[in-house]
Tab-separated table of C-alpha atoms in Angstrom:
chain	number	residue	atom	x	y	z
A	846	MET	CA	-92.527	-69.233	-112.716
A	847	THR	CA	-96.119	-69.004	-111.465
A	848	ARG	CA	-96.740	-65.863	-109.416
A	849	ILE	CA	-99.223	-66.259	-106.574
A	850	LEU	CA	-100.715	-63.289	-104.733
A	851	VAL	CA	-101.896	-63.937	-101.160
A	852	THR	CA	-104.085	-61.225	-99.641
A	853	GLY	CA	-104.438	-61.066	-95.862
A	854	ALA	CA	-101.026	-62.717	-95.694
A	855	THR	CA	-100.551	-62.045	-91.962
A	856	GLY	CA	-103.910	-63.492	-90.865
A	857	PHE	CA	-104.756	-67.043	-89.840
A	858	VAL	CA	-105.619	-68.353	-93.299
A	859	GLY	CA	-103.065	-66.211	-95.124
A	860	SER	CA	-100.160	-67.201	-92.883
A	861	HIS	CA	-100.870	-70.892	-93.429
A	862	ILE	CA	-101.108	-70.356	-97.187
A	863	LEU	CA	-97.681	-68.697	-97.140
A	864	ALA	CA	-96.256	-71.631	-95.181
A	865	ALA	CA	-97.771	-74.153	-97.596
A	866	PHE	CA	-96.099	-72.451	-100.572
A	867	ARG	CA	-92.743	-72.023	-98.811
A	868	GLU	CA	-91.119	-74.991	-100.575
A	869	ALA	CA	-93.242	-74.857	-103.738
A	870	PRO	CA	-91.713	-73.887	-107.107
A	871	VAL	CA	-93.671	-70.624	-107.262
A	872	THR	CA	-93.156	-66.930	-106.588
A	873	VAL	CA	-95.356	-65.642	-103.761
A	874	ILE	CA	-96.487	-62.029	-103.350
A	875	ALA	CA	-97.776	-61.129	-99.880
A	876	ALA	CA	-100.447	-58.422	-99.559
A	877	CYS	CA	-101.061	-57.058	-96.061
A	878	ARG	CA	-101.373	-53.919	-93.954
A	879	ASP	CA	-98.439	-54.559	-91.596
A	880	PRO	CA	-95.420	-56.294	-93.143
A	881	ALA	CA	-93.791	-56.528	-89.699
A	882	LYS	CA	-96.236	-59.364	-88.954
A	883	LEU	CA	-95.035	-61.507	-91.841
A	884	PRO	CA	-92.918	-64.549	-90.871
A	885	GLY	CA	-89.214	-63.842	-90.665
A	886	TRP	CA	-88.399	-66.385	-93.366
A	887	PHE	CA	-90.568	-64.688	-96.019
A	888	GLU	CA	-88.396	-62.945	-98.618
A	889	GLY	CA	-90.868	-62.357	-101.427
A	890	GLU	CA	-92.498	-59.191	-102.711
A	891	VAL	CA	-94.814	-57.404	-100.275
A	892	ARG	CA	-97.660	-55.145	-101.387
A	893	VAL	CA	-98.636	-53.027	-98.404
A	894	GLY	CA	-102.062	-51.429	-98.258
A	895	ASP	CA	-105.625	-51.501	-97.010
A	896	MET	CA	-108.372	-53.430	-98.813
A	897	ARG	CA	-110.694	-50.454	-98.268
A	898	ASP	CA	-108.441	-48.399	-100.571
A	899	SER	CA	-109.973	-48.779	-104.037
A	900	ALA	CA	-106.805	-47.812	-105.901
A	901	TYR	CA	-104.816	-50.382	-103.925
A	902	VAL	CA	-107.326	-53.141	-104.668
A	903	ASP	CA	-107.479	-52.274	-108.373
A	904	ALA	CA	-103.686	-52.617	-108.656
A	905	LEU	CA	-103.297	-55.761	-106.531
A	906	PRO	CA	-103.704	-58.433	-109.250
A	907	GLN	CA	-101.079	-56.883	-111.539
A	908	GLU	CA	-98.451	-59.419	-112.643
A	909	ALA	CA	-100.126	-62.212	-110.662
A	910	ASP	CA	-101.183	-65.520	-112.202
A	911	ILE	CA	-103.186	-66.835	-109.228
A	912	VAL	CA	-104.888	-64.960	-106.378
A	913	CYS	CA	-105.526	-66.521	-102.959
A	914	HIS	CA	-107.874	-64.058	-101.281
A	915	ALA	CA	-107.435	-64.635	-97.546
A	916	ALA	CA	-108.092	-61.050	-96.403
A	917	ALA	CA	-111.337	-60.941	-94.429
A	918	TRP	CA	-113.313	-59.136	-91.746
A	919	SER	CA	-115.883	-60.784	-89.532
A	920	SER	CA	-117.887	-60.101	-86.402
A	921	LEU	CA	-119.194	-62.717	-83.987
A	922	TYR	CA	-122.715	-61.570	-84.796
A	923	GLY	CA	-124.436	-58.397	-85.995
A	924	ASN	CA	-122.461	-55.472	-87.485
A	925	SER	CA	-123.838	-55.963	-90.987
A	926	ARG	CA	-122.802	-52.482	-92.141
A	927	ALA	CA	-119.174	-53.013	-91.124
A	928	GLU	CA	-119.218	-56.457	-92.744
A	929	GLU	CA	-120.340	-54.912	-96.011
A	930	GLU	CA	-117.892	-51.994	-95.976
A	931	LYS	CA	-114.812	-53.864	-94.730
A	932	TYR	CA	-115.276	-57.223	-96.441
A	933	LEU	CA	-117.972	-57.489	-99.103
A	934	LYS	CA	-117.287	-54.324	-101.104
A	935	PRO	CA	-113.469	-54.736	-101.148
A	936	THR	CA	-113.798	-58.373	-102.208
A	937	LEU	CA	-116.259	-57.617	-105.013
A	938	ARG	CA	-113.937	-54.858	-106.221
A	939	LEU	CA	-111.018	-57.295	-106.160
A	940	LEU	CA	-113.048	-59.773	-108.203
A	941	ASP	CA	-113.697	-57.077	-110.802
A	942	ALA	CA	-109.976	-56.207	-110.860
A	943	VAL	CA	-109.092	-59.887	-111.281
A	944	SER	CA	-111.548	-60.196	-114.183
A	945	ARG	CA	-109.775	-57.337	-115.961
A	946	SER	CA	-106.297	-58.812	-115.371
A	947	ASN	CA	-104.323	-61.806	-116.609
A	948	VAL	CA	-105.083	-63.832	-113.479
A	949	SER	CA	-106.106	-67.395	-114.393
A	950	ARG	CA	-107.355	-68.609	-111.002
A	951	PHE	CA	-109.000	-66.995	-107.961
A	952	LEU	CA	-109.209	-68.940	-104.680
A	953	PHE	CA	-111.501	-67.984	-101.812
A	954	PRO	CA	-111.854	-69.415	-98.251
A	955	SER	CA	-115.596	-69.865	-97.937
A	956	THR	CA	-117.483	-71.678	-95.168
A	957	HIS	CA	-119.143	-75.086	-95.232
A	958	GLY	CA	-122.413	-73.372	-94.213
A	959	ALA	CA	-122.536	-71.486	-97.513
A	960	GLY	CA	-123.064	-74.678	-99.465
A	961	ARG	CA	-126.647	-74.972	-98.239
A	962	ARG	CA	-127.494	-71.420	-99.306
A	963	SER	CA	-125.498	-70.889	-102.478
A	964	GLY	CA	-125.892	-72.178	-105.987
A	965	GLY	CA	-129.460	-71.710	-107.221
A	966	ARG	CA	-129.824	-72.096	-110.965
A	967	ASP	CA	-130.846	-68.480	-111.310
A	968	GLY	CA	-127.692	-67.317	-109.488
A	969	ARG	CA	-129.586	-66.442	-106.324
A	970	ALA	CA	-128.996	-67.998	-102.943
A	971	PRO	CA	-131.980	-70.185	-101.931
A	972	GLY	CA	-132.828	-68.462	-98.683
A	973	HIS	CA	-131.172	-65.689	-96.702
A	974	ALA	CA	-128.424	-65.846	-94.131
A	975	PRO	CA	-129.656	-65.229	-90.577
A	976	GLY	CA	-129.441	-61.648	-89.416
A	977	TYR	CA	-127.439	-62.415	-86.301
A	978	TRP	CA	-124.452	-63.514	-88.421
A	979	PRO	CA	-124.257	-61.350	-91.556
A	980	HIS	CA	-120.836	-62.805	-92.358
A	981	LEU	CA	-122.527	-65.878	-93.808
A	982	GLY	CA	-124.658	-63.694	-96.084
A	983	VAL	CA	-121.533	-61.886	-97.282
A	984	VAL	CA	-119.751	-65.163	-98.034
A	985	VAL	CA	-122.767	-66.399	-100.022
A	986	ALA	CA	-122.814	-63.130	-102.005
A	987	ILE	CA	-119.102	-63.516	-102.791
A	988	GLU	CA	-119.628	-67.127	-103.895
A	989	GLU	CA	-122.418	-66.075	-106.234
A	990	SER	CA	-120.303	-63.284	-107.718
A	991	MET	CA	-117.505	-65.782	-108.323
A	992	ARG	CA	-119.964	-68.127	-110.014
A	993	ARG	CA	-121.063	-65.348	-112.377
A	994	GLN	CA	-117.532	-64.196	-113.211
A	995	ALA	CA	-115.982	-67.606	-113.864
A	996	THR	CA	-114.913	-68.129	-117.479
A	997	GLU	CA	-112.971	-70.657	-119.532
A	998	THR	CA	-109.783	-68.707	-118.831
A	999	LEU	CA	-110.508	-67.604	-115.250
A	1000	ALA	CA	-111.252	-70.377	-112.743
A	1001	MET	CA	-113.109	-69.376	-109.577
A	1002	VAL	CA	-112.479	-71.822	-106.720
A	1003	ASN	CA	-114.331	-71.845	-103.387
A	1004	LEU	CA	-112.752	-73.801	-100.561
A	1005	ARG	CA	-115.525	-74.280	-97.996
A	1006	LEU	CA	-113.882	-74.594	-94.601
A	1007	GLY	CA	-114.979	-75.711	-91.156
A	1008	LEU	CA	-114.316	-73.827	-87.925
A	1009	PHE	CA	-110.676	-72.856	-87.603
A	1010	VAL	CA	-108.294	-74.469	-85.127
A	1011	GLY	CA	-104.532	-74.272	-84.852
A	1012	GLU	CA	-101.549	-72.001	-84.517
A	1013	ASN	CA	-101.986	-68.245	-85.179
A	1014	TYR	CA	-105.731	-68.323	-84.572
A	1015	SER	CA	-105.987	-65.320	-82.272
A	1016	LEU	CA	-109.758	-65.484	-81.762
A	1017	GLY	CA	-110.343	-69.074	-80.657
A	1018	LEU	CA	-113.429	-71.284	-80.608
A	1019	LEU	CA	-114.885	-70.351	-77.219
A	1020	PRO	CA	-115.185	-66.600	-77.996
A	1021	ILE	CA	-116.972	-67.576	-81.215
A	1022	LEU	CA	-119.401	-69.991	-79.597
A	1023	THR	CA	-120.259	-68.173	-76.358
A	1024	PRO	CA	-121.957	-65.052	-77.839
A	1025	ARG	CA	-124.169	-67.251	-79.972
A	1026	LEU	CA	-125.775	-68.675	-76.858
A	1027	LYS	CA	-127.569	-65.302	-76.692
A	1028	THR	CA	-129.036	-65.674	-80.167
A	1029	ARG	CA	-131.596	-67.798	-81.962
A	1030	LEU	CA	-128.957	-70.498	-82.262
A	1031	VAL	CA	-129.980	-71.884	-78.864
A	1032	PRO	CA	-132.660	-74.245	-80.310
A	1033	TRP	CA	-130.262	-75.145	-83.117
A	1034	ILE	CA	-127.638	-76.337	-80.623
A	1035	ASP	CA	-129.988	-79.266	-79.934
A	1036	GLY	CA	-128.528	-80.460	-76.669
A	1037	GLY	CA	-124.976	-80.428	-77.998
A	1038	ARG	CA	-125.717	-82.862	-80.818
A	1039	VAL	CA	-125.200	-80.389	-83.652
A	1040	PRO	CA	-122.077	-81.231	-85.719
A	1041	MET	CA	-119.065	-78.917	-85.456
A	1042	PRO	CA	-116.785	-79.464	-88.479
A	1043	LEU	CA	-113.263	-78.296	-87.683
A	1044	VAL	CA	-110.259	-77.672	-89.926
A	1045	ALA	CA	-106.646	-77.076	-88.922
A	1046	GLY	CA	-104.645	-74.198	-90.311
A	1047	GLU	CA	-102.039	-76.513	-91.827
A	1048	ASP	CA	-104.759	-78.365	-93.729
A	1049	ILE	CA	-106.161	-75.067	-95.011
A	1050	GLY	CA	-102.746	-74.125	-96.343
A	1051	GLN	CA	-102.325	-77.470	-98.076
A	1052	ALA	CA	-105.814	-77.234	-99.583
A	1053	PHE	CA	-104.948	-73.859	-101.093
A	1054	ARG	CA	-101.675	-75.198	-102.438
A	1055	LEU	CA	-103.379	-78.158	-104.084
A	1056	ALA	CA	-106.189	-76.039	-105.540
A	1057	ALA	CA	-103.748	-73.424	-106.821
A	1058	LEU	CA	-101.363	-75.837	-108.523
A	1059	HIS	CA	-103.701	-78.564	-109.765
A	1060	PRO	CA	-103.740	-78.451	-113.591
A	1061	ASP	CA	-107.443	-79.196	-114.042
A	1062	MET	CA	-109.380	-76.288	-112.555
A	1063	ASN	CA	-111.857	-74.745	-114.956
A	1064	GLY	CA	-114.830	-72.424	-114.617
A	1065	TYR	CA	-116.455	-72.474	-111.191
A	1066	GLU	CA	-115.396	-75.040	-108.574
A	1067	ALA	CA	-116.357	-75.568	-104.916
A	1068	PHE	CA	-114.863	-78.037	-102.443
A	1069	ASN	CA	-115.577	-78.888	-98.806
A	1070	ILE	CA	-112.294	-78.892	-96.868
A	1071	LEU	CA	-113.186	-80.954	-93.802
A	1072	GLY	CA	-111.860	-83.935	-91.901
A	1073	PRO	CA	-113.183	-87.511	-92.176
A	1074	ALA	CA	-114.832	-87.261	-88.722
A	1075	VAL	CA	-117.026	-84.424	-87.478
A	1076	PRO	CA	-117.338	-83.911	-83.702
A	1077	THR	CA	-120.505	-82.616	-82.061
A	1078	MET	CA	-120.698	-79.339	-80.197
A	1079	ARG	CA	-120.762	-81.333	-76.948
A	1080	ASP	CA	-117.556	-83.114	-77.983
A	1081	VAL	CA	-115.811	-79.836	-78.748
A	1082	LEU	CA	-116.885	-78.008	-75.600
A	1083	THR	CA	-116.081	-81.011	-73.413
A	1084	TYR	CA	-112.598	-81.181	-74.932
A	1085	LEU	CA	-112.016	-77.444	-74.441
């Protein structure tokens, strides 16, 4: 039976991935720091640890066929050093560990904004992520590392998501949007006409399930996981 490792299993993305695989004919391994936060129905193997622990990360992919890397760290803006230490370096180390293992597929929750900055022919992102949100720069760097490490036997799959909405999202949209009014995003807001692609947690989970179990995933793949209609910022804020 296919063994699927889910990192960050207690977070927003990770919890929805677990739910999506609940009835699937697979064995799920949950990786997290606090197993008490896992759903009560989960009865699979749990690998407890911190992604900043190199030895823990190196051992994570053992006996896994597919890795869904949902563990993340992000700040509303700024904090580039913390973003690098808590998210970028652990993820790049995990990618190296996956490349040395028998894992056949690595899935990553990217952002729709990375698509405009990632994928130059020379492997470099065309342009740099803005300094007020280093998280985007980190995501682009992870995408490019995945592109380089994809092989015929190891598929690297980016699922580029919109802004999160739904159950278990502890942060919420308003706390994300409000601080950005203090940044250079003010002209970009463009009177509320800028599009705000949203994606529900349940849809994220189903996207991961489909991408993990689809038979034809080879090399490097990237998909936008968004709805058929995209509201504007004015629509979203008016609704909230």
